Coordinates of C-alpha atoms and ligand atoms in Angstrom, one line a residue:
M1 CA 11.7 -23.9 1.4
K2 CA 8.1 -22.8 1.7
K3 CA 5.9 -22.8 -1.4
I4 CA 4.3 -19.4 -2.0
G5 CA 1.0 -18.4 -3.7
F6 CA 0.8 -14.8 -4.9
I7 CA -2.5 -13.1 -5.8
G8 CA -2.5 -9.7 -7.5
L9 CA 0.4 -9.0 -9.9
G10 CA -0.1 -5.4 -10.6
N11 CA 2.2 -2.4 -10.1
M12 CA 3.3 -3.5 -6.6
G13 CA 2.7 -7.3 -6.7
S14 CA 4.7 -7.9 -9.9
K15 CA 7.8 -6.3 -8.3
M16 CA 7.4 -8.0 -4.9
V17 CA 7.1 -11.4 -6.6
T18 CA 10.2 -10.8 -8.7
H19 CA 12.3 -10.5 -5.5
L20 CA 10.9 -13.8 -4.2
L21 CA 11.7 -15.5 -7.5
K22 CA 15.3 -14.1 -7.4
S23 CA 15.6 -15.6 -4.0
N24 CA 14.7 -19.0 -5.4
Y25 CA 11.3 -19.3 -3.8
E26 CA 8.8 -21.5 -5.6
V27 CA 5.9 -19.1 -6.4
V28 CA 2.6 -19.8 -8.1
G29 CA 1.0 -16.5 -9.2
Y30 CA -2.5 -15.4 -10.2
D31 CA -4.1 -12.2 -11.5
I32 CA -7.4 -11.7 -13.3
N33 CA -5.2 -10.1 -16.0
Q34 CA -3.5 -13.1 -17.7
E35 CA -1.0 -10.8 -19.4
Y36 CA 0.5 -10.0 -16.0
I37 CA 1.0 -13.7 -15.2
D38 CA 2.6 -14.2 -18.6
Q39 CA 5.0 -11.3 -18.2
L40 CA 6.4 -12.9 -15.0
S41 CA 6.7 -16.5 -16.1
P42 CA 10.1 -16.1 -17.9
N43 CA 11.4 -15.1 -14.4
G44 CA 10.3 -18.4 -13.0
L45 CA 6.7 -17.7 -11.9
K46 CA 4.5 -20.8 -12.0
K47 CA 1.2 -19.9 -13.7
A48 CA -2.1 -20.3 -11.9
N49 CA -5.2 -20.5 -14.2
N50 CA -7.5 -19.7 -11.3
L51 CA -7.5 -19.2 -7.5
N52 CA -7.8 -23.0 -7.0
D53 CA -4.3 -23.5 -8.5
V54 CA -2.9 -20.9 -6.0
S55 CA -4.3 -22.8 -3.1
K56 CA -2.8 -26.3 -4.0
G57 CA 0.0 -27.2 -1.7
T58 CA 1.0 -23.7 -0.8
D59 CA 2.3 -22.8 2.7
I60 CA 2.0 -19.1 2.4
I61 CA -0.3 -17.0 0.3
I62 CA 0.4 -13.3 -0.3
T63 CA -2.3 -11.0 -1.6
M64 CA -1.6 -7.5 -3.2
L65 CA -5.1 -6.4 -4.4
P66 CA -6.9 -3.1 -4.9
N67 CA -9.3 -3.2 -1.9
G68 CA -10.7 -5.2 1.0
D69 CA -13.8 -6.5 -0.8
I70 CA -11.6 -8.1 -3.5
V71 CA -9.2 -9.6 -0.9
E72 CA -12.2 -11.1 0.9
E73 CA -13.7 -12.5 -2.3
A74 CA -10.4 -14.1 -3.2
L75 CA -10.0 -15.5 0.4
D76 CA -13.6 -16.9 0.3
N77 CA -12.8 -18.7 -2.9
I78 CA -9.9 -20.6 -1.4
I79 CA -10.4 -20.8 2.3
D80 CA -11.9 -24.3 2.4
R81 CA -9.1 -25.7 0.2
L82 CA -6.1 -24.5 2.2
K83 CA -4.3 -27.0 4.5
P84 CA -4.5 -26.1 8.3
G85 CA -1.6 -23.9 9.3
T86 CA -1.4 -22.1 6.0
L87 CA -0.5 -18.4 6.4
I88 CA -2.3 -15.7 4.4
T89 CA -0.5 -12.4 4.4
D90 CA -2.5 -9.5 3.0
C91 CA -0.2 -6.7 1.9
S92 CA -3.0 -4.6 0.3
T93 CA -4.2 -1.4 1.9
I94 CA -7.7 -2.2 3.3
D95 CA -10.1 -1.1 5.9
V96 CA -9.1 -1.8 9.5
N97 CA -12.3 -3.6 10.4
K98 CA -12.2 -5.7 7.3
A99 CA -8.7 -6.9 8.2
K100 CA -10.0 -7.9 11.6
E101 CA -12.9 -9.8 10.0
L102 CA -10.5 -11.7 7.7
H103 CA -8.3 -12.6 10.7
K104 CA -11.4 -14.1 12.4
K105 CA -12.5 -16.1 9.3
C106 CA -9.0 -17.6 9.0
K107 CA -8.8 -18.5 12.7
V108 CA -12.0 -20.5 12.5
K109 CA -10.4 -22.6 9.8
N110 CA -7.1 -23.0 11.6
L111 CA -5.3 -20.7 9.2
F112 CA -3.0 -17.8 10.1
F113 CA -3.6 -14.3 8.8
L114 CA -1.5 -11.2 8.9
D115 CA -2.5 -7.7 7.8
A116 CA 0.8 -6.3 6.4
P117 CA 0.3 -3.2 4.3
V118 CA 3.4 -1.5 2.9
S119 CA 5.0 1.9 2.6
G120 CA 7.6 2.8 -0.1
G121 CA 5.5 2.7 -3.3
V122 CA 6.3 1.2 -6.6
G123 CA 10.0 2.3 -6.3
G124 CA 10.3 0.6 -2.9
A125 CA 8.7 -2.6 -4.3
E126 CA 11.1 -2.5 -7.2
N127 CA 14.2 -2.0 -5.1
G128 CA 13.1 -4.4 -2.3
T129 CA 13.1 -1.5 0.2
L130 CA 9.4 -1.6 1.3
T131 CA 8.4 -1.2 5.0
F132 CA 5.8 -3.7 6.2
M133 CA 3.5 -2.7 9.1
V134 CA 2.1 -5.9 10.4
G135 CA -0.8 -6.9 12.6
G136 CA -1.4 -10.3 14.0
D137 CA 0.1 -13.2 15.8
E138 CA 3.8 -13.4 16.7
N139 CA 4.2 -17.0 15.4
A140 CA 2.7 -16.0 12.0
Y141 CA 4.9 -12.9 11.9
K142 CA 8.0 -15.1 12.5
M143 CA 6.9 -17.4 9.7
M144 CA 6.7 -14.5 7.4
L145 CA 9.9 -12.7 8.5
P146 CA 12.3 -14.2 5.8
L147 CA 9.9 -13.2 3.1
F148 CA 9.5 -9.6 4.5
G149 CA 13.3 -9.5 4.4
V150 CA 13.4 -10.5 0.7
M151 CA 10.7 -8.0 -0.4
G152 CA 11.6 -5.1 2.0
Q153 CA 14.1 -3.5 4.3
K154 CA 11.9 -3.1 7.4
S155 CA 9.0 -4.9 9.0
L156 CA 7.5 -4.3 12.4
L157 CA 4.8 -6.3 14.3
C158 CA 2.7 -3.3 15.3
G159 CA 0.3 -5.2 17.4
T160 CA -2.7 -7.5 17.2
Y161 CA -5.1 -8.1 14.4
G162 CA -5.7 -5.0 12.3
S163 CA -2.8 -3.0 13.8
G164 CA -0.9 -3.0 10.5
Q165 CA -3.8 -1.4 8.6
A166 CA -4.4 1.0 11.6
T167 CA -0.7 2.1 11.4
K168 CA -0.9 2.6 7.6
A169 CA -4.1 4.7 8.0
C170 CA -2.3 7.0 10.6
N171 CA 0.8 7.2 8.4
N172 CA -1.1 8.2 5.2
M173 CA -3.4 10.6 7.0
L174 CA -0.3 12.4 8.3
L175 CA 1.4 12.3 4.9
A176 CA -1.7 13.8 3.2
T177 CA -2.1 16.6 5.7
T178 CA 1.7 17.5 5.6
M179 CA 1.7 17.5 1.8
I180 CA -1.2 19.9 1.8
G181 CA 0.6 22.1 4.4
V182 CA 3.8 22.0 2.4
G183 CA 2.0 23.2 -0.7
E184 CA 0.4 26.1 1.3
A185 CA 3.8 27.2 2.7
F186 CA 5.3 27.3 -0.8
N187 CA 2.3 29.2 -2.2
L188 CA 2.5 31.7 0.6
G189 CA 6.2 32.1 0.0
T190 CA 5.7 32.7 -3.7
N191 CA 3.0 35.3 -3.0
L192 CA 5.4 37.0 -0.6
G193 CA 8.0 37.2 -3.4
L194 CA 10.3 34.5 -2.0
D195 CA 12.6 32.4 -4.2
P196 CA 11.2 28.8 -3.7
K197 CA 14.7 27.3 -3.9
K198 CA 15.9 29.5 -1.0
L199 CA 12.6 28.7 0.9
F200 CA 13.3 25.0 0.4
E201 CA 16.9 25.4 1.7
I202 CA 15.6 26.8 5.0
L203 CA 12.4 24.7 5.3
S204 CA 14.4 21.4 4.7
T205 CA 16.8 22.2 7.5
S206 CA 14.5 24.0 10.0
T207 CA 11.5 23.0 12.2
G208 CA 9.3 22.9 9.1
S209 CA 11.3 20.0 7.6
C210 CA 9.4 16.7 6.9
W211 CA 9.4 14.0 4.3
A212 CA 7.0 15.9 2.0
V213 CA 9.5 18.9 1.9
N214 CA 12.8 17.0 2.1
N215 CA 12.2 14.0 -0.1
Y216 CA 9.1 14.7 -2.2
C217 CA 8.9 18.5 -2.6
P218 CA 5.8 19.3 -4.7
I219 CA 7.4 22.2 -6.5
A220 CA 9.1 21.6 -9.9
G221 CA 12.9 22.3 -9.9
V222 CA 13.1 22.4 -6.1
G223 CA 14.7 19.7 -3.9
P224 CA 15.5 16.2 -5.0
K225 CA 13.7 14.9 -8.2
S226 CA 10.1 14.2 -7.4
P227 CA 6.8 13.8 -9.4
A228 CA 6.5 17.6 -9.6
D229 CA 9.5 17.5 -12.0
K230 CA 7.6 15.1 -14.3
S231 CA 4.2 16.9 -14.5
F232 CA 3.0 14.9 -11.5
E233 CA 3.2 11.5 -13.1
P234 CA 2.8 9.1 -10.2
G235 CA 4.5 7.9 -7.9
F236 CA 1.5 7.4 -5.7
S237 CA -1.7 8.5 -7.3
A238 CA -4.2 10.8 -5.8
S239 CA -6.9 8.1 -6.2
L240 CA -4.9 5.7 -4.0
M241 CA -4.4 8.5 -1.4
Y242 CA -8.1 9.2 -1.5
K243 CA -8.8 5.5 -0.9
D244 CA -6.4 5.5 2.1
L245 CA -7.9 8.7 3.5
S246 CA -11.4 7.1 3.2
I247 CA -10.1 4.2 5.3
A248 CA -8.7 6.8 7.8
L249 CA -12.0 8.7 7.8
K250 CA -13.9 5.5 8.6
A251 CA -11.5 4.8 11.5
I252 CA -11.9 8.4 12.7
N253 CA -15.6 8.0 12.8
D254 CA -15.5 4.5 14.4
T255 CA -13.3 5.7 17.2
N256 CA -14.8 9.2 17.7
T257 CA -11.3 10.7 17.1
L258 CA -11.0 14.5 16.8
A259 CA -9.1 14.9 13.5
P260 CA -10.4 18.0 11.6
F261 CA -7.3 18.1 9.4
G262 CA -7.5 14.5 8.4
I263 CA -11.2 15.0 7.5
K264 CA -10.4 18.1 5.5
A265 CA -7.6 16.2 3.7
Q266 CA -10.1 13.5 2.7
E267 CA -12.5 16.1 1.3
N268 CA -9.7 17.8 -0.7
F269 CA -8.6 14.5 -2.3
R270 CA -12.2 13.5 -3.0
Q271 CA -12.6 16.8 -4.9
M272 CA -9.4 16.1 -6.8
V273 CA -10.6 12.6 -7.8
N274 CA -14.1 14.0 -8.7
D275 CA -12.4 16.6 -10.9
K276 CA -10.8 13.7 -12.8
K277 CA -7.3 14.4 -11.5
G278 CA -7.0 11.2 -9.6
D279 CA -4.4 9.7 -12.0
L280 CA -1.9 12.5 -11.1
D281 CA 0.5 12.0 -8.2
F282 CA -1.0 12.8 -4.8
S283 CA 1.5 15.7 -4.4
A284 CA -0.4 17.6 -7.1
I285 CA -3.0 18.3 -4.4
T286 CA -0.8 21.4 -3.8
K287 CA -2.1 22.7 -7.1
F288 CA -5.8 21.8 -6.6
N289 CA -6.2 22.5 -2.9
E290 CA -9.3 24.4 -2.0
Ligands
NAD1 P1 -2.7 -2.5 -9.2 O1 -4.1 -2.1 -9.6 O2 -1.6 -2.1 -10.1 O3 -2.7 -4.1 -8.9 C1 -3.7 -4.8 -8.4 C2 -3.8 -6.1 -9.2 O4 -4.9 -6.9 -8.7 C3 -4.1 -5.8 -10.7 O5 -3.1 -6.4 -11.5 C4 -5.5 -6.5 -10.9 O6 -5.6 -7.1 -12.2 C5 -5.5 -7.6 -9.8 N1 -6.8 -8.0 -9.4 C6 -7.9 -7.3 -9.2 N2 -8.9 -8.1 -8.8 C7 -8.4 -9.4 -8.7 C8 -8.9 -10.6 -8.4 N3 -10.2 -10.8 -8.0 N4 -8.1 -11.7 -8.4 C9 -6.8 -11.6 -8.8 N5 -6.2 -10.4 -9.1 C10 -7.0 -9.3 -9.1 O7 -2.5 -1.9 -7.7 P2 -1.1 -1.7 -6.9 O8 -0.6 -0.3 -7.2 O9 -0.3 -2.8 -7.2 O10 -1.7 -1.7 -5.4 C11 -2.0 -2.9 -4.8 C12 -2.3 -2.6 -3.3 O11 -1.2 -2.0 -2.7 C13 -3.5 -1.6 -3.1 O12 -4.2 -2.0 -2.0 C14 -2.8 -0.3 -2.8 O13 -3.5 0.6 -2.0 C15 -1.5 -0.8 -2.1 N6 -0.4 0.2 -2.2 C16 0.0 0.7 -3.4 C17 1.1 1.6 -3.5 C18 1.5 2.2 -4.8 O14 2.3 3.1 -4.8 N7 1.0 1.7 -5.9 C19 1.8 1.9 -2.3 C20 1.4 1.3 -1.1 C21 0.3 0.4 -1.1

């Protein structure tokens, strides 16, 4: 069985690593926060005191870190110590071009790299139901498939280097814009004197239905339980959505794509974060939309 190194044991990483340990993988884990490593060691996680420890004898390294600069810094620290053929799978959400650069850096050293961001949030990480959108080489993808199967319920090789991050940027731009639209529809309905529960009943079964209405309705007491029912406790925070939309915005500019709604969504989330509401669930944008 392959030996795994795992870097970044926060909200997502700690849950993903737990599935690997339950499936009897040997995993050595590192986080700058020692407490997070200690919490997982009773489950069988081998402690790494530094990044060097993660790189020793590992076949596959998984990173689940806040952003692309941090992923690059971690990779730069270990890249010269990894044995040829080692696979690095970055599951963090990072900039598309940064992912491509990391692929190139690894290739020069005869290492494999996959960009494999996830959808499904902390709940999906906990239940092992994440979706992995993967960019890179088919051989590397095949090497990683058993681990994707342990940590998630779906993975797809979306294309070449950077395609996983590109897919994630498209998905989250769509999610942000639909969530804003859903909030506007409910606000209009309320102002027209409609009962939001009845509006939900029609929207969720009509052409207006979408994930933001049917599964994550941003109105308290309407639809299945969602962060709106818990004063917008995340879930998926507005700050993380703002980060993802900023990645999408960069991609929009780099590719000269016409995407006025995506651009406006990024502005709205930036405002929410500037107003110190970034810790709320992203669906609270329906309350702060301007
Ligand atoms: P988090 O902040 O809870 O976890 C990140 C971890 O990285 C922290 O424990 C932090 O201590 C650690 N870390 C930071 N710098 C480090 C370094 N140099 N070396 C080692 N460890 C370091 O974040 P998260 O919610 O787990 O998200 C991780 C990634 O997953 C992000 O890129 C995020 O965008 C993405 N993501 C998150 C969600 C979600 O719902 N939380 C959903 C999909 C994707």
